[in-house]
GROMACS .gro file of C-alpha atoms in nm:
model
  187
    1MET     CA    1  -2.691  -6.058  -4.516
    2ALA     CA    2  -2.327  -5.955  -4.487
    3ARG     CA    3  -2.355  -5.745  -4.805
    4SER     CA    4  -2.658  -5.551  -4.680
    5SER     CA    5  -2.496  -5.466  -4.345
    6SER     CA    6  -2.176  -5.345  -4.512
    7GLY     CA    7  -2.386  -5.130  -4.744
    8PHE     CA    8  -2.571  -4.994  -4.444
    9VAL     CA    9  -2.245  -4.906  -4.266
   10ALA     CA   10  -2.112  -4.742  -4.581
   11GLY     CA   11  -2.431  -4.535  -4.606
   12LEU     CA   12  -2.406  -4.422  -4.243
   13THR     CA   13  -2.042  -4.328  -4.294
   14ALA     CA   14  -2.130  -4.122  -4.600
   15VAL     CA   15  -2.406  -3.940  -4.410
   16ALA     CA   16  -2.168  -3.871  -4.117
   17VAL     CA   17  -1.898  -3.733  -4.347
   18ALA     CA   18  -2.155  -3.512  -4.522
   19ALA     CA   19  -2.282  -3.380  -4.186
   20VAL     CA   20  -1.930  -3.297  -4.067
   21ALA     CA   21  -1.851  -3.124  -4.396
   22PHE     CA   22  -2.172  -2.919  -4.373
   23LEU     CA   23  -2.096  -2.811  -4.013
   24ALA     CA   24  -1.738  -2.720  -4.107
   25TYR     CA   25  -1.870  -2.508  -4.394
   26GLN     CA   26  -2.113  -2.325  -4.162
   27ALA     CA   27  -1.840  -2.259  -3.906
   28SER     CA   28  -1.602  -2.124  -4.168
   29ALA     CA   29  -1.872  -1.894  -4.307
   30HIS     CA   30  -1.896  -1.721  -3.965
   31ALA     CA   31  -1.524  -1.706  -3.885
   32PRO     CA   32  -1.335  -1.376  -3.920
   33ALA     CA   33  -1.125  -1.333  -4.234
   34ASP     CA   34  -0.803  -1.343  -4.029
   35VAL     CA   35  -0.847  -1.583  -3.739
   36SER     CA   36  -0.506  -1.486  -3.600
   37ALA     CA   37  -0.607  -1.119  -3.562
   38LYS     CA   38  -0.596  -0.995  -3.205
   39PRO     CA   39  -0.915  -0.849  -3.057
   40LYS     CA   40  -0.914  -0.470  -3.021
   41ALA     CA   41  -1.023  -0.486  -2.654
   42PRO     CA   42  -0.952  -0.753  -2.396
   43ILE     CA   43  -1.216  -1.022  -2.412
   44SER     CA   44  -1.216  -1.053  -2.033
   45ALA     CA   45  -1.307  -0.688  -1.981
   46PRO     CA   46  -1.606  -0.597  -2.197
   47SER     CA   47  -1.736  -0.242  -2.183
   48ALA     CA   48  -2.092  -0.350  -2.109
   49THR     CA   49  -2.267  -0.628  -1.925
   50ALA     CA   50  -2.438  -0.917  -2.103
   51THR     CA   51  -2.766  -0.725  -2.070
   52GLY     CA   52  -2.620  -0.430  -2.260
   53GLY     CA   53  -2.599  -0.196  -1.960
   54PRO     CA   54  -2.286  -0.019  -1.843
   55ARG     CA   55  -2.046  -0.213  -1.623
   56LYS     CA   56  -2.005  -0.113  -1.262
   57PRO     CA   57  -1.658   0.026  -1.203
   58VAL     CA   58  -1.431  -0.220  -1.025
   59LYS     CA   59  -1.367  -0.105  -0.668
   60ASP     CA   60  -1.004  -0.062  -0.575
   61PRO     CA   61  -0.959  -0.307  -0.286
   62LEU     CA   62  -0.704  -0.074  -0.128
   63ALA     CA   63  -0.916   0.243  -0.154
   64VAL     CA   64  -1.011   0.410   0.174
   65PRO     CA   65  -1.377   0.329   0.254
   66ALA     CA   66  -1.598   0.623   0.149
   67ALA     CA   67  -1.805   0.624   0.469
   68SER     CA   68  -1.502   0.658   0.698
   69GLY     CA   69  -1.507   1.031   0.759
   70THR     CA   70  -1.251   1.296   0.678
   71GLY     CA   71  -0.913   1.414   0.797
   72ALA     CA   72  -0.630   1.219   0.954
   73ARG     CA   73  -0.756   0.889   1.092
   74VAL     CA   74  -0.706   0.516   1.130
   75VAL     CA   75  -0.977   0.326   0.943
   76TYR     CA   76  -1.055  -0.032   1.042
   77ALA     CA   77  -1.293  -0.226   0.813
   78LEU     CA   78  -1.433  -0.523   1.002
   79GLY     CA   79  -1.554  -0.717   0.696
   80GLU     CA   80  -1.238  -0.662   0.494
   81ARG     CA   81  -1.005  -0.723   0.788
   82ARG     CA   82  -0.805  -0.423   0.669
   83VAL     CA   83  -0.666  -0.104   0.820
   84TRP     CA   84  -0.579   0.224   0.646
   85LEU     CA   85  -0.364   0.501   0.793
   86VAL     CA   86  -0.513   0.813   0.634
   87ASP     CA   87  -0.346   1.156   0.627
   88GLU     CA   88  -0.517   1.494   0.672
   89LYS     CA   89  -0.579   1.513   0.293
   90GLY     CA   90  -0.776   1.188   0.300
   91GLN     CA   91  -0.504   0.982   0.128
   92ALA     CA   92  -0.400   0.642   0.259
   93THR     CA   93  -0.033   0.650   0.355
   94HIS     CA   94  -0.031   0.283   0.455
   95THR     CA   95  -0.279  -0.004   0.438
   96PHE     CA   96  -0.254  -0.362   0.557
   97SER     CA   97  -0.458  -0.668   0.646
   98VAL     CA   98  -0.513  -0.770   1.007
   99MET     CA   99  -0.632  -1.070   1.206
  100PRO     CA  100  -0.933  -0.959   1.414
  101SER     CA  101  -0.986  -1.055   1.774
  102THR     CA  102  -1.285  -1.247   1.910
  103VAL     CA  103  -1.447  -0.931   2.052
  104HIS     CA  104  -1.518  -0.661   1.793
  105PRO     CA  105  -1.581  -0.288   1.828
  106VAL     CA  106  -1.911  -0.159   1.690
  107PRO     CA  107  -1.881   0.066   1.384
  108GLY     CA  108  -1.825   0.428   1.480
  109ALA     CA  109  -1.563   0.688   1.565
  110TYR     CA  110  -1.317   0.641   1.853
  111SER     CA  111  -0.996   0.796   1.982
  112VAL     CA  112  -0.674   0.628   2.084
  113THR     CA  113  -0.695   0.608   2.465
  114SER     CA  114  -0.370   0.431   2.556
  115ARG     CA  115  -0.054   0.281   2.410
  116SER     CA  116   0.202   0.028   2.528
  117GLY     CA  117   0.541  -0.041   2.374
  118SER     CA  118   0.557  -0.406   2.480
  119VAL     CA  119   0.324  -0.619   2.695
  120THR     CA  120   0.175  -0.966   2.716
  121GLY     CA  121  -0.157  -0.988   2.529
  122SER     CA  122  -0.477  -1.127   2.675
  123ASP     CA  123  -0.401  -1.446   2.481
  124GLY     CA  124  -0.062  -1.485   2.653
  125VAL     CA  125   0.142  -1.380   2.347
  126GLN     CA  126   0.419  -1.119   2.381
  127ILE     CA  127   0.308  -0.815   2.177
  128GLU     CA  128   0.441  -0.472   2.084
  129HIS     CA  129   0.315  -0.141   1.945
  130VAL     CA  130  -0.019  -0.169   2.125
  131VAL     CA  131  -0.265   0.108   2.031
  132ARG     CA  132  -0.593   0.082   2.228
  133PHE     CA  133  -0.909   0.268   2.129
  134ALA     CA  134  -1.220   0.097   2.272
  135THR     CA  135  -1.359  -0.128   2.542
  136VAL     CA  136  -1.629  -0.385   2.463
  137GLN     CA  137  -1.768  -0.635   2.717
  138ASP     CA  138  -1.491  -0.531   2.960
  139VAL     CA  139  -1.229  -0.622   2.696
  140SER     CA  140  -0.980  -0.361   2.573
  141ILE     CA  141  -0.977  -0.338   2.195
  142GLY     CA  142  -0.660  -0.233   2.017
  143PHE     CA  143  -0.409  -0.294   1.743
  144SER     CA  144  -0.090  -0.487   1.817
  145ALA     CA  145   0.184  -0.696   1.663
  146ALA     CA  146   0.312  -1.025   1.803
  147VAL     CA  147   0.685  -1.004   1.874
  148ASP     CA  148   0.731  -1.346   1.710
  149GLY     CA  149   0.562  -1.212   1.392
  150SER     CA  150   0.271  -1.457   1.406
  151LEU     CA  151  -0.087  -1.379   1.303
  152PRO     CA  152  -0.274  -1.678   1.447
  153THR     CA  153  -0.651  -1.712   1.436
  154PRO     CA  154  -0.772  -1.629   1.787
  155ASP     CA  155  -0.920  -1.899   2.010
  156PRO     CA  156  -1.299  -1.851   1.980
  157SER     CA  157  -1.349  -1.973   2.337
  158ARG     CA  158  -1.155  -1.672   2.477
  159LYS     CA  159  -1.260  -1.307   2.485
  160THR     CA  160  -0.970  -1.118   2.332
  161GLY     CA  161  -0.945  -0.766   2.190
  162GLY     CA  162  -0.613  -0.766   2.010
  163ILE     CA  163  -0.638  -0.686   1.639
  164ARG     CA  164  -0.310  -0.835   1.519
  165MET     CA  165  -0.091  -0.706   1.240
  166LYS     CA  166   0.258  -0.776   1.107
  167ARG     CA  167   0.547  -0.615   1.293
  168ALA     CA  168   0.626  -0.363   1.015
  169ASP     CA  169   0.260  -0.257   1.008
  170GLY     CA  170   0.269  -0.229   1.388
  171GLU     CA  171   0.561   0.013   1.362
  172ALA     CA  172   0.368   0.224   1.109
  173MET     CA  173   0.061   0.225   1.337
  174TRP     CA  174   0.275   0.318   1.639
  175THR     CA  175   0.423   0.616   1.455
  176PHE     CA  176   0.087   0.729   1.315
  177ALA     CA  177  -0.161   0.680   1.602
  178SER     CA  178  -0.065   0.873   1.911
  179ILE     CA  179  -0.297   0.935   2.209
  180GLY     CA  180  -0.613   1.110   2.088
  181ALA     CA  181  -0.575   1.002   1.723
  182LYS     CA  182  -0.906   0.930   1.550
  183VAL     CA  183  -0.999   0.566   1.479
  184VAL     CA  184  -1.301   0.495   1.258
  185VAL     CA  185  -1.449   0.146   1.250
  186VAL     CA  186  -1.665   0.055   0.950
  187ASP     CA  187  -1.844  -0.262   0.849
   0.00000   0.00000   0.00000
């Protein structure tokens, strides 16, 4: 019985080796002549989708939103949590991310109504470069920078209107958005 089982194992081994050799031959038949050749275009960026159709152009994450109007303006995108300072030619001169407040303005066009150099925010934090442009649910909505440089997530149990930014971005906003400056809020 020992001889028949060793013959059986030898037969299985021979079949396995033959199968591997056959698969290796098939793989080599479909390999390029020079495997080390570099592809002509990046593999990660094909020119068409898997269905053969053209690829959608990749949106520049820093591009000014198309539906934000024209002329000099501050654009605040609620969903992106981003602000653009846009010159009269429609070019962004500065863009930055922000931490939204708990009370949000509805999309639309506004004007800067008031400014404060340094005050205490509705959340008790010392803030500077306050640029207010709306009132929602009796809460003033505006851009500001915490003097300590923090960008904490607002307490959801409190109604606050401060859209926080870094101090350097607050300085840029302060210089750009004087009383009457246009502010456009988009989704």
